[in-house]
mmCIF file of C-alpha atoms in Angstrom:
data_model
loop_
_atom_site.group_PDB
_atom_site.id
_atom_site.type_symbol
_atom_site.label_atom_id
_atom_site.label_comp_id
_atom_site.label_asym_id
_atom_site.label_seq_id
_atom_site.Cartn_x
_atom_site.Cartn_y
_atom_site.Cartn_z
ATOM 1 C CA UNK A 1 14.638 31.750 24.658
ATOM 2 C CA UNK A 2 11.138 32.906 23.806
ATOM 3 C CA UNK A 3 12.350 34.420 20.539
ATOM 4 C CA UNK A 4 14.161 31.211 19.604
ATOM 5 C CA UNK A 5 11.093 29.102 20.314
ATOM 6 C CA UNK A 6 8.927 31.484 18.288
ATOM 7 C CA UNK A 7 11.377 31.256 15.393
ATOM 8 C CA UNK A 8 11.417 27.440 15.478
ATOM 9 C CA UNK A 9 7.627 27.176 15.622
ATOM 10 C CA UNK A 10 7.190 29.717 12.840
ATOM 11 C CA UNK A 11 9.778 28.014 10.661
ATOM 12 C CA UNK A 12 8.075 24.610 11.045
ATOM 13 C CA UNK A 13 4.727 26.264 10.255
ATOM 14 C CA UNK A 14 6.147 27.734 7.032
ATOM 15 C CA UNK A 15 7.808 24.486 5.969
ATOM 16 C CA UNK A 16 4.673 22.541 6.821
ATOM 17 C CA UNK A 17 2.519 24.930 4.805
ATOM 18 C CA UNK A 18 4.779 24.461 1.785
ATOM 19 C CA UNK A 19 4.515 20.706 2.322
ATOM 20 C CA UNK A 20 0.699 20.945 2.369
ATOM 21 C CA UNK A 21 0.668 22.798 -0.963
ATOM 22 C CA UNK A 22 2.958 20.178 -2.494
ATOM 23 C CA UNK A 23 0.821 17.358 -1.099
ATOM 24 C CA UNK A 24 -2.334 18.885 -2.565
ATOM 25 C CA UNK A 25 -0.684 19.121 -5.985
ATOM 26 C CA UNK A 26 0.450 15.491 -5.847
ATOM 27 C CA UNK A 27 -3.030 14.324 -4.841
ATOM 28 C CA UNK A 28 -4.479 16.242 -7.789
ATOM 29 C CA UNK A 29 -1.955 14.571 -10.106
ATOM 30 C CA UNK A 30 -2.739 11.118 -8.693
ATOM 31 C CA UNK A 31 -6.433 11.704 -9.388
ATOM 32 C CA UNK A 32 -5.640 11.990 -13.108
ATOM 33 C CA UNK A 33 -3.461 8.874 -13.428
ATOM 34 C CA UNK A 34 -4.834 6.550 -16.122
ATOM 35 C CA UNK A 35 -5.717 2.976 -15.211
ATOM 36 C CA UNK A 36 -3.843 0.072 -16.795
ATOM 37 C CA UNK A 37 -5.560 -1.936 -19.530
ATOM 38 C CA UNK A 38 -6.289 -5.590 -18.771
ATOM 39 C CA UNK A 39 -4.190 -7.614 -21.220
ATOM 40 C CA UNK A 40 -5.812 -10.978 -20.438
ATOM 41 C CA UNK A 41 -8.207 -12.314 -17.860
ATOM 42 C CA UNK A 42 -6.520 -14.431 -15.185
ATOM 43 C CA UNK A 43 -8.328 -16.439 -12.555
ATOM 44 C CA UNK A 44 -8.083 -14.849 -9.119
ATOM 45 C CA UNK A 45 -8.313 -16.008 -5.506
ATOM 46 C CA UNK A 46 -9.428 -13.315 -3.055
ATOM 47 C CA UNK A 47 -8.213 -14.025 0.496
ATOM 48 C CA UNK A 48 -10.163 -12.360 3.301
ATOM 49 C CA UNK A 49 -9.056 -13.094 6.914
ATOM 50 C CA UNK A 50 -11.884 -12.236 9.316
ATOM 51 C CA UNK A 51 -12.146 -11.594 13.040
ATOM 52 C CA UNK A 52 -15.524 -10.688 14.485
ATOM 53 C CA UNK A 53 -18.601 -9.138 12.917
ATOM 54 C CA UNK A 54 -17.294 -5.583 12.831
ATOM 55 C CA UNK A 55 -19.702 -2.801 11.777
ATOM 56 C CA UNK A 56 -20.123 -2.623 8.016
ATOM 57 C CA UNK A 57 -18.606 -6.071 7.464
ATOM 58 C CA UNK A 58 -21.441 -7.368 5.291
ATOM 59 C CA UNK A 59 -21.296 -4.356 2.959
ATOM 60 C CA UNK A 60 -17.489 -4.455 2.870
ATOM 61 C CA UNK A 61 -17.323 -8.126 1.914
ATOM 62 C CA UNK A 62 -20.295 -7.828 -0.412
ATOM 63 C CA UNK A 63 -18.457 -5.241 -2.488
ATOM 64 C CA UNK A 64 -15.834 -7.888 -3.350
ATOM 65 C CA UNK A 65 -18.587 -10.242 -4.542
ATOM 66 C CA UNK A 66 -19.927 -7.834 -7.155
ATOM 67 C CA UNK A 67 -16.972 -7.694 -9.508
ATOM 68 C CA UNK A 68 -17.204 -6.933 -13.209
ATOM 69 C CA UNK A 69 -14.386 -9.242 -14.237
ATOM 70 C CA UNK A 70 -14.178 -11.721 -17.143
ATOM 71 C CA UNK A 71 -12.113 -14.357 -15.306
ATOM 72 C CA UNK A 72 -12.956 -16.648 -12.382
ATOM 73 C CA UNK A 73 -12.945 -15.082 -8.924
ATOM 74 C CA UNK A 74 -12.941 -17.365 -5.898
ATOM 75 C CA UNK A 75 -13.312 -15.644 -2.553
ATOM 76 C CA UNK A 76 -11.896 -17.380 0.509
ATOM 77 C CA UNK A 77 -12.946 -16.263 3.978
ATOM 78 C CA UNK A 78 -11.137 -17.452 7.074
ATOM 79 C CA UNK A 79 -11.837 -17.414 10.825
ATOM 80 C CA UNK A 80 -9.886 -18.916 13.716
ATOM 81 C CA UNK A 81 -12.835 -19.636 15.996
ATOM 82 C CA UNK A 82 -15.877 -21.773 15.175
ATOM 83 C CA UNK A 83 -17.986 -19.358 17.259
ATOM 84 C CA UNK A 84 -16.763 -16.227 15.427
ATOM 85 C CA UNK A 85 -19.799 -14.044 14.571
ATOM 86 C CA UNK A 86 -18.219 -13.286 11.183
ATOM 87 C CA UNK A 87 -19.354 -16.784 10.125
ATOM 88 C CA UNK A 88 -22.990 -15.669 10.181
ATOM 89 C CA UNK A 89 -22.097 -12.758 7.908
ATOM 90 C CA UNK A 90 -20.450 -15.121 5.415
ATOM 91 C CA UNK A 91 -23.475 -17.435 5.443
ATOM 92 C CA UNK A 92 -25.706 -14.451 4.780
ATOM 93 C CA UNK A 93 -23.535 -13.460 1.819
ATOM 94 C CA UNK A 94 -23.794 -16.993 0.416
ATOM 95 C CA UNK A 95 -27.569 -16.549 0.357
ATOM 96 C CA UNK A 96 -27.372 -13.048 -1.147
ATOM 97 C CA UNK A 97 -24.885 -14.083 -3.865
ATOM 98 C CA UNK A 98 -25.682 -17.715 -4.786
ATOM 99 C CA UNK A 99 -23.640 -17.483 -7.992
ATOM 100 C CA UNK A 100 -20.482 -16.370 -6.174
ATOM 101 C CA UNK A 101 -17.702 -18.900 -5.603
ATOM 102 C CA UNK A 102 -17.340 -18.619 -1.809
ATOM 103 C CA UNK A 103 -15.498 -20.850 0.643
ATOM 104 C CA UNK A 104 -15.129 -20.479 4.413
ATOM 105 C CA UNK A 105 -12.116 -21.900 6.235
ATOM 106 C CA UNK A 106 -12.282 -22.385 10.013
ATOM 107 C CA UNK A 107 -9.064 -23.314 11.797
ATOM 108 C CA UNK A 108 -7.589 -22.389 15.157
ATOM 109 C CA UNK A 109 -4.026 -23.257 14.129
ATOM 110 C CA UNK A 110 -1.561 -20.499 15.067
ATOM 111 C CA UNK A 111 1.676 -20.036 13.156
ATOM 112 C CA UNK A 112 3.135 -17.084 15.070
ATOM 113 C CA UNK A 113 2.494 -13.840 16.910
ATOM 114 C CA UNK A 114 0.557 -12.171 14.080
ATOM 115 C CA UNK A 115 -3.004 -13.598 14.176
ATOM 116 C CA UNK A 116 -3.900 -12.203 10.757
ATOM 117 C CA UNK A 117 -1.063 -14.081 9.048
ATOM 118 C CA UNK A 118 -1.945 -17.251 10.971
ATOM 119 C CA UNK A 119 -5.463 -16.913 9.584
ATOM 120 C CA UNK A 120 -4.101 -16.346 6.064
ATOM 121 C CA UNK A 121 -1.881 -19.428 6.350
ATOM 122 C CA UNK A 122 -4.937 -21.494 7.240
ATOM 123 C CA UNK A 123 -6.804 -20.169 4.192
ATOM 124 C CA UNK A 124 -3.972 -20.354 1.687
ATOM 125 C CA UNK A 125 -3.993 -24.144 0.985
ATOM 126 C CA UNK A 126 -7.531 -23.799 -0.444
ATOM 127 C CA UNK A 127 -6.569 -21.027 -2.898
ATOM 128 C CA UNK A 128 -6.803 -22.563 -6.385
ATOM 129 C CA UNK A 129 -5.469 -19.822 -8.647
ATOM 130 C CA UNK A 130 -2.135 -18.231 -9.521
ATOM 131 C CA UNK A 131 -3.136 -14.626 -8.813
ATOM 132 C CA UNK A 132 -3.752 -13.993 -5.110
ATOM 133 C CA UNK A 133 -5.332 -10.816 -3.737
ATOM 134 C CA UNK A 134 -5.160 -10.426 0.037
ATOM 135 C CA UNK A 135 -7.101 -7.566 1.607
ATOM 136 C CA UNK A 136 -8.290 -6.513 5.041
ATOM 137 C CA UNK A 137 -11.903 -6.960 6.088
ATOM 138 C CA UNK A 138 -12.517 -3.223 6.569
ATOM 139 C CA UNK A 139 -11.984 -2.404 2.892
ATOM 140 C CA UNK A 140 -14.779 -1.473 0.487
ATOM 141 C CA UNK A 141 -14.297 -1.461 -3.294
ATOM 142 C CA UNK A 142 -16.167 -0.804 -6.539
ATOM 143 C CA UNK A 143 -17.025 -3.394 -9.196
ATOM 144 C CA UNK A 144 -13.892 -2.788 -11.304
ATOM 145 C CA UNK A 145 -11.496 -3.462 -8.426
ATOM 146 C CA UNK A 146 -10.286 -6.928 -9.465
ATOM 147 C CA UNK A 147 -10.000 -5.910 -13.124
ATOM 148 C CA UNK A 148 -7.905 -2.836 -12.290
ATOM 149 C CA UNK A 149 -5.686 -4.631 -9.778
ATOM 150 C CA UNK A 150 -4.936 -7.525 -12.154
ATOM 151 C CA UNK A 151 -4.284 -5.057 -15.005
ATOM 152 C CA UNK A 152 -1.705 -3.298 -12.831
ATOM 153 C CA UNK A 153 -0.114 -6.618 -11.837
ATOM 154 C CA UNK A 154 0.322 -7.434 -15.530
ATOM 155 C CA UNK A 155 2.576 -4.445 -16.117
ATOM 156 C CA UNK A 156 6.283 -5.167 -16.781
ATOM 157 C CA UNK A 157 8.459 -5.985 -13.740
ATOM 158 C CA UNK A 158 5.567 -5.597 -11.271
ATOM 159 C CA UNK A 159 5.739 -8.225 -8.536
ATOM 160 C CA UNK A 160 3.091 -6.888 -6.173
ATOM 161 C CA UNK A 161 0.217 -4.404 -6.364
ATOM 162 C CA UNK A 162 -1.113 -2.397 -3.452
ATOM 163 C CA UNK A 163 -3.781 0.312 -3.139
ATOM 164 C CA UNK A 164 -4.017 3.671 -1.463
ATOM 165 C CA UNK A 165 -7.219 4.146 0.462
ATOM 166 C CA UNK A 166 -9.564 6.871 1.656
ATOM 167 C CA UNK A 167 -11.385 7.048 4.958
ATOM 168 C CA UNK A 168 -15.041 6.028 4.874
ATOM 169 C CA UNK A 169 -16.850 6.678 8.163
ATOM 170 C CA UNK A 170 -19.824 4.414 8.891
ATOM 171 C CA UNK A 171 -20.473 5.756 12.379
ATOM 172 C CA UNK A 172 -20.758 9.079 14.143
ATOM 173 C CA UNK A 173 -18.367 11.839 15.142
ATOM 174 C CA UNK A 174 -15.434 9.682 16.267
ATOM 175 C CA UNK A 175 -15.473 7.515 13.145
ATOM 176 C CA UNK A 176 -15.532 10.613 10.937
ATOM 177 C CA UNK A 177 -12.587 12.032 12.851
ATOM 178 C CA UNK A 178 -10.724 8.736 12.388
ATOM 179 C CA UNK A 179 -11.481 8.699 8.659
ATOM 180 C CA UNK A 180 -10.192 12.261 8.356
ATOM 181 C CA UNK A 181 -6.761 11.075 9.548
ATOM 182 C CA UNK A 182 -6.454 8.915 6.435
ATOM 183 C CA UNK A 183 -7.651 11.613 4.048
ATOM 184 C CA UNK A 184 -5.764 14.534 5.511
ATOM 185 C CA UNK A 185 -2.525 12.989 6.745
ATOM 186 C CA UNK A 186 -1.871 9.416 5.683
ATOM 187 C CA UNK A 187 -2.774 9.451 1.983
ATOM 188 C CA UNK A 188 -1.043 12.736 1.067
ATOM 189 C CA UNK A 189 2.066 11.831 3.097
ATOM 190 C CA UNK A 190 2.414 8.584 1.145
ATOM 191 C CA UNK A 191 2.276 10.433 -2.182
ATOM 192 C CA UNK A 192 4.909 12.939 -1.040
ATOM 193 C CA UNK A 193 7.109 10.139 0.270
ATOM 194 C CA UNK A 194 6.862 8.188 -2.979
ATOM 195 C CA UNK A 195 7.546 11.291 -5.063
ATOM 196 C CA UNK A 196 10.892 11.871 -3.329
ATOM 197 C CA UNK A 197 11.828 8.231 -2.841
ATOM 198 C CA UNK A 198 11.367 8.490 0.922
ATOM 199 C CA UNK A 199 8.559 5.935 1.165
ATOM 200 C CA UNK A 200 8.267 2.392 -0.156
ATOM 201 C CA UNK A 201 4.705 1.525 0.797
ATOM 202 C CA UNK A 202 2.711 -1.668 0.786
ATOM 203 C CA UNK A 203 -0.701 -1.711 2.461
ATOM 204 C CA UNK A 204 -3.075 -4.309 3.854
ATOM 205 C CA UNK A 205 -5.799 -2.668 1.784
ATOM 206 C CA UNK A 206 -4.545 -4.750 -1.148
ATOM 207 C CA UNK A 207 -1.658 -7.143 -1.638
ATOM 208 C CA UNK A 208 -1.931 -8.699 -5.100
ATOM 209 C CA UNK A 209 0.825 -11.172 -5.862
ATOM 210 C CA UNK A 210 1.446 -14.219 -8.010
ATOM 211 C CA UNK A 211 1.948 -17.593 -6.366
ATOM 212 C CA UNK A 212 5.534 -17.974 -7.646
ATOM 213 C CA UNK A 213 6.521 -14.517 -6.374
ATOM 214 C CA UNK A 214 5.063 -15.354 -2.978
ATOM 215 C CA UNK A 215 7.132 -18.539 -2.894
ATOM 216 C CA UNK A 216 10.286 -16.582 -3.756
ATOM 217 C CA UNK A 217 9.867 -14.326 -0.708
ATOM 218 C CA UNK A 218 9.338 -17.254 1.648
ATOM 219 C CA UNK A 219 5.560 -17.545 1.542
ATOM 220 C CA UNK A 220 3.218 -16.090 4.132
ATOM 221 C CA UNK A 221 5.139 -18.065 6.789
ATOM 222 C CA UNK A 222 7.999 -15.574 6.592
ATOM 223 C CA UNK A 223 5.765 -12.852 8.094
ATOM 224 C CA UNK A 224 4.034 -14.845 10.855
ATOM 225 C CA UNK A 225 5.705 -12.862 13.668
ATOM 226 C CA UNK A 226 5.798 -9.423 12.028
ATOM 227 C CA UNK A 227 3.511 -6.572 13.073
ATOM 228 C CA UNK A 228 3.823 -4.656 9.780
ATOM 229 C CA UNK A 229 3.333 -7.753 7.631
ATOM 230 C CA UNK A 230 2.124 -5.749 4.643
ATOM 231 C CA UNK A 231 5.181 -3.477 4.594
ATOM 232 C CA UNK A 232 7.493 -6.467 5.106
ATOM 233 C CA UNK A 233 5.970 -8.292 2.133
ATOM 234 C CA UNK A 234 6.476 -5.274 -0.094
ATOM 235 C CA UNK A 235 10.068 -4.928 1.062
ATOM 236 C CA UNK A 236 10.730 -8.608 0.360
ATOM 237 C CA UNK A 237 9.353 -8.281 -3.177
ATOM 238 C CA UNK A 238 11.548 -5.241 -3.855
ATOM 239 C CA UNK A 239 14.616 -7.118 -2.644
ATOM 240 C CA UNK A 240 13.900 -9.679 -5.382
ATOM 241 C CA UNK A 241 14.276 -6.901 -7.956
ATOM 242 C CA UNK A 242 10.546 -6.526 -8.666
ATOM 243 C CA UNK A 243 8.357 -3.434 -8.400
ATOM 244 C CA UNK A 244 5.624 -2.786 -5.862
ATOM 245 C CA UNK A 245 3.066 -0.810 -7.859
ATOM 246 C CA UNK A 246 0.470 1.492 -6.333
ATOM 247 C CA UNK A 247 -2.706 1.011 -8.355
ATOM 248 C CA UNK A 248 -3.970 4.289 -9.919
ATOM 249 C CA UNK A 249 -7.148 4.469 -7.834
ATOM 250 C CA UNK A 250 -8.237 4.483 -4.201
ATOM 251 C CA UNK A 251 -10.416 2.084 -2.238
ATOM 252 C CA UNK A 252 -12.431 2.761 0.905
ATOM 253 C CA UNK A 253 -11.231 2.014 4.440
ATOM 254 C CA UNK A 254 -14.252 1.896 6.744
ATOM 255 C CA UNK A 255 -14.096 3.353 10.238
ATOM 256 C CA UNK A 256 -16.615 2.634 12.976
ATOM 257 C CA UNK A 257 -14.929 4.016 16.119
ATOM 258 C CA UNK A 258 -17.591 4.911 18.665
ATOM 259 C CA UNK A 259 -15.389 6.522 21.321
ATOM 260 C CA UNK A 260 -12.235 8.540 21.785
ATOM 261 C CA UNK A 261 -10.565 5.545 23.471
ATOM 262 C CA UNK A 262 -11.206 3.333 20.435
ATOM 263 C CA UNK A 263 -9.906 5.997 18.073
ATOM 264 C CA UNK A 264 -6.771 6.581 20.147
ATOM 265 C CA UNK A 265 -5.963 2.860 20.473
ATOM 266 C CA UNK A 266 -6.257 2.400 16.703
ATOM 267 C CA UNK A 267 -4.167 5.430 15.821
ATOM 268 C CA UNK A 268 -1.446 4.719 18.375
ATOM 269 C CA UNK A 269 -1.001 1.197 16.989
ATOM 270 C CA UNK A 270 -0.861 2.625 13.508
ATOM 271 C CA UNK A 271 1.642 5.350 14.471
ATOM 272 C CA UNK A 272 3.915 2.998 16.427
ATOM 273 C CA UNK A 273 3.926 0.568 13.514
ATOM 274 C CA UNK A 274 5.022 3.282 11.077
ATOM 275 C CA UNK A 275 7.644 4.528 13.546
ATOM 276 C CA UNK A 276 9.122 1.040 13.836
ATOM 277 C CA UNK A 277 9.132 0.520 10.070
ATOM 278 C CA UNK A 278 10.688 3.877 9.177
ATOM 279 C CA UNK A 279 12.014 5.705 12.277
ATOM 280 C CA UNK A 280 13.895 8.431 10.386
ATOM 281 C CA UNK A 281 11.078 9.202 7.991
ATOM 282 C CA UNK A 282 8.564 9.155 10.818
ATOM 283 C CA UNK A 283 10.587 11.653 12.842
ATOM 284 C CA UNK A 284 10.820 13.899 9.771
ATOM 285 C CA UNK A 285 7.051 13.811 9.398
ATOM 286 C CA UNK A 286 6.867 16.407 12.162
ATOM 287 C CA UNK A 287 6.692 18.977 9.332
ATOM 288 C CA UNK A 288 3.332 17.545 8.321
ATOM 289 C CA UNK A 289 1.845 19.156 11.458
ATOM 290 C CA UNK A 290 2.227 22.896 10.763
ATOM 291 C CA UNK A 291 -0.968 24.100 12.437
ATOM 292 C CA UNK A 292 -0.007 23.099 16.024
ATOM 293 C CA UNK A 293 3.309 24.933 15.579
ATOM 294 C CA UNK A 294 1.609 28.023 14.164
ATOM 295 C CA UNK A 295 -0.741 28.039 17.158
ATOM 296 C CA UNK A 296 2.172 27.541 19.564
ATOM 297 C CA UNK A 297 3.850 30.608 18.065
ATOM 298 C CA UNK A 298 0.849 32.790 18.980
ATOM 299 C CA UNK A 299 1.521 33.193 22.734
ATOM 300 C CA UNK A 300 5.270 33.290 22.089
ATOM 301 C CA UNK A 301 4.723 36.344 19.865
ATOM 302 C CA UNK A 302 2.381 38.050 22.293
ATOM 303 C CA UNK A 303 -0.568 37.306 19.967
ATOM 304 C CA UNK A 304 0.547 39.941 17.481
ATOM 305 C CA UNK A 305 -1.042 40.459 14.057
ATOM 306 C CA UNK A 306 1.735 38.704 12.128
ATOM 307 C CA UNK A 307 1.360 35.554 14.233
ATOM 308 C CA UNK A 308 -2.398 35.518 13.608
ATOM 309 C CA UNK A 309 -1.788 35.904 9.875
ATOM 310 C CA UNK A 310 0.603 32.945 9.971
ATOM 311 C CA UNK A 311 -2.067 30.834 11.676
ATOM 312 C CA UNK A 312 -4.680 31.752 9.055
ATOM 313 C CA UNK A 313 -2.237 31.181 6.197
ATOM 314 C CA UNK A 314 -1.239 27.792 7.604
ATOM 315 C CA UNK A 315 -4.863 26.745 7.961
ATOM 316 C CA UNK A 316 -5.606 27.827 4.379
ATOM 317 C CA UNK A 317 -2.727 25.698 3.089
ATOM 318 C CA UNK A 318 -3.856 22.708 5.129
ATOM 319 C CA UNK A 319 -7.405 22.981 3.741
ATOM 320 C CA UNK A 320 -6.051 22.511 0.222
ATOM 321 C CA UNK A 321 -5.266 18.870 1.032
ATOM 322 C CA UNK A 322 -8.788 17.598 1.899
ATOM 323 C CA UNK A 323 -10.216 19.658 -0.968
ATOM 324 C CA UNK A 324 -8.120 17.608 -3.396
ATOM 325 C CA UNK A 325 -8.444 14.255 -1.586
ATOM 326 C CA UNK A 326 -12.228 14.419 -1.677
ATOM 327 C CA UNK A 327 -12.076 14.180 -5.462
ATOM 328 C CA UNK A 328 -10.786 10.597 -5.131
ATOM 329 C CA UNK A 329 -13.186 7.616 -4.928
ATOM 330 C CA UNK A 330 -13.777 5.440 -1.893
ATOM 331 C CA UNK A 331 -14.342 8.118 0.737
ATOM 332 C CA UNK A 332 -17.320 9.097 2.849
ATOM 333 C CA UNK A 333 -18.685 12.471 3.882
ATOM 334 C CA UNK A 334 -16.582 15.592 3.618
ATOM 335 C CA UNK A 335 -13.916 15.875 6.316
ATOM 336 C CA UNK A 336 -12.749 19.402 5.569
ATOM 337 C CA UNK A 337 -14.405 20.898 8.658
ATOM 338 C CA UNK A 338 -12.483 18.478 10.869
ATOM 339 C CA UNK A 339 -9.140 19.860 9.703
ATOM 340 C CA UNK A 340 -8.170 22.032 12.742
ATOM 341 C CA UNK A 341 -9.204 19.402 15.310
ATOM 342 C CA UNK A 342 -7.738 16.593 13.219
ATOM 343 C CA UNK A 343 -4.383 18.375 12.964
ATOM 344 C CA UNK A 344 -4.147 18.884 16.715
ATOM 345 C CA UNK A 345 -5.122 15.287 17.471
ATOM 346 C CA UNK A 346 -2.697 13.893 14.860
ATOM 347 C CA UNK A 347 0.148 15.845 16.430
ATOM 348 C CA UNK A 348 -0.790 14.537 19.882
ATOM 349 C CA UNK A 349 -0.725 10.959 18.529
ATOM 350 C CA UNK A 350 2.637 11.665 16.883
ATOM 351 C CA UNK A 351 4.118 12.725 20.231
ATOM 352 C CA UNK A 352 2.430 9.894 22.168
ATOM 353 C CA UNK A 353 3.744 7.280 19.729
ATOM 354 C CA UNK A 354 7.231 7.762 21.186
ATOM 355 C CA UNK A 355 6.076 6.696 24.644
ATOM 356 C CA UNK A 356 6.753 3.016 25.461
ATOM 357 C CA UNK A 357 3.798 0.690 25.648
ATOM 358 C CA UNK A 358 1.861 -2.141 24.070
ATOM 359 C CA UNK A 359 -0.442 -1.888 21.077
ATOM 360 C CA UNK A 360 -4.105 -2.861 20.896
ATOM 361 C CA UNK A 361 -5.316 -4.826 17.906
ATOM 362 C CA UNK A 362 -8.933 -5.973 17.582
ATOM 363 C CA UNK A 363 -9.431 -6.358 21.313
ATOM 364 C CA UNK A 364 -6.055 -8.009 21.938
ATOM 365 C CA UNK A 365 -2.872 -6.474 23.337
ATOM 366 C CA UNK A 366 0.617 -7.108 22.011
ATOM 367 C CA UNK A 367 4.137 -6.178 22.987
ATOM 368 C CA UNK A 368 6.267 -4.963 20.089
ATOM 369 C CA UNK A 369 9.966 -5.721 19.810
ATOM 370 C CA UNK A 370 12.554 -3.294 18.443
ATOM 371 C CA UNK A 371 12.657 -5.345 15.231
ATOM 372 C CA UNK A 372 8.895 -5.064 14.694
ATOM 373 C CA UNK A 373 8.005 -8.572 15.892
ATOM 374 C CA UNK A 374 4.899 -8.965 18.046
ATOM 375 C CA UNK A 375 3.977 -11.192 20.953
ATOM 376 C CA UNK A 376 0.508 -11.431 22.500
ATOM 377 C CA UNK A 377 0.215 -10.253 26.102
#
């Protein structure tokens, strides 16, 4: 039995190491993808649903107000509570950027179990333009973001544009560890999945879509009770025969976790969402955790020299991934030294995601149905 367990752990470590090398190569290739050329300037409505004055919110939102784009850009913020502290941040931005076309929508109307989509539905009637770009409040972009997203949307047969993102820690140790999960696991796994047709992603970091395409998929109303609303929108666009394009650049996803509990709650929600969306692919992602298996093989082998060499070789392969990811824009400080700890924690979250339980989302708790629908507890 011990020999069989050692063989299984060693085999997963080898396969996972090969996966890490492949992932590093794909990240390097993504870094060299050329951006699309803007064919014509189209007026754009940026939709930003807000909830609370999270750390870094002013800088995050401010980055969307400093766009080098020849067309009109109207930015629409939305809150569901007249006492939401995010309102003060928006008012501050209006003073900082007097030339920006900003509008704040406050409405408590709820359209379903997903509060973000309810917020979006309250904002949407005020959106004046054909091109809509919806993005989460914890995203941070550079001044060519709108230009590059619209240029990608203008490519033939593209119905929706989304963006990969890097982790950008704006806090201490726990936020840096959270950001490392994006850089070292999430981003490379998406590129591998896309390469082999195993993943069909669409992220809340960016959902750029034309008004008529949105109407064809049922509008935002169709996703009012869905936890993975971003994935569901991408899937709906594909079912209409259109492409969901990943823009050839990365944006920043800010992390401000100040405790292990906050980090764990965030990552468990994330992991359970992915598991519900793609259960087979998620189960297969066990090979993306080679280091825990290499370490597990150590005591099973009696801590012999070969087992130690496998551990060192596995770690070397895993380090190739953050070395390549850190060449992409949008990220924060280097996360390479977090690799061993990050790998062990990511595997623990992977295992824990199979345990039943609710998910936490911005201070609220939700039960998740087998079909991915959510209900507030």
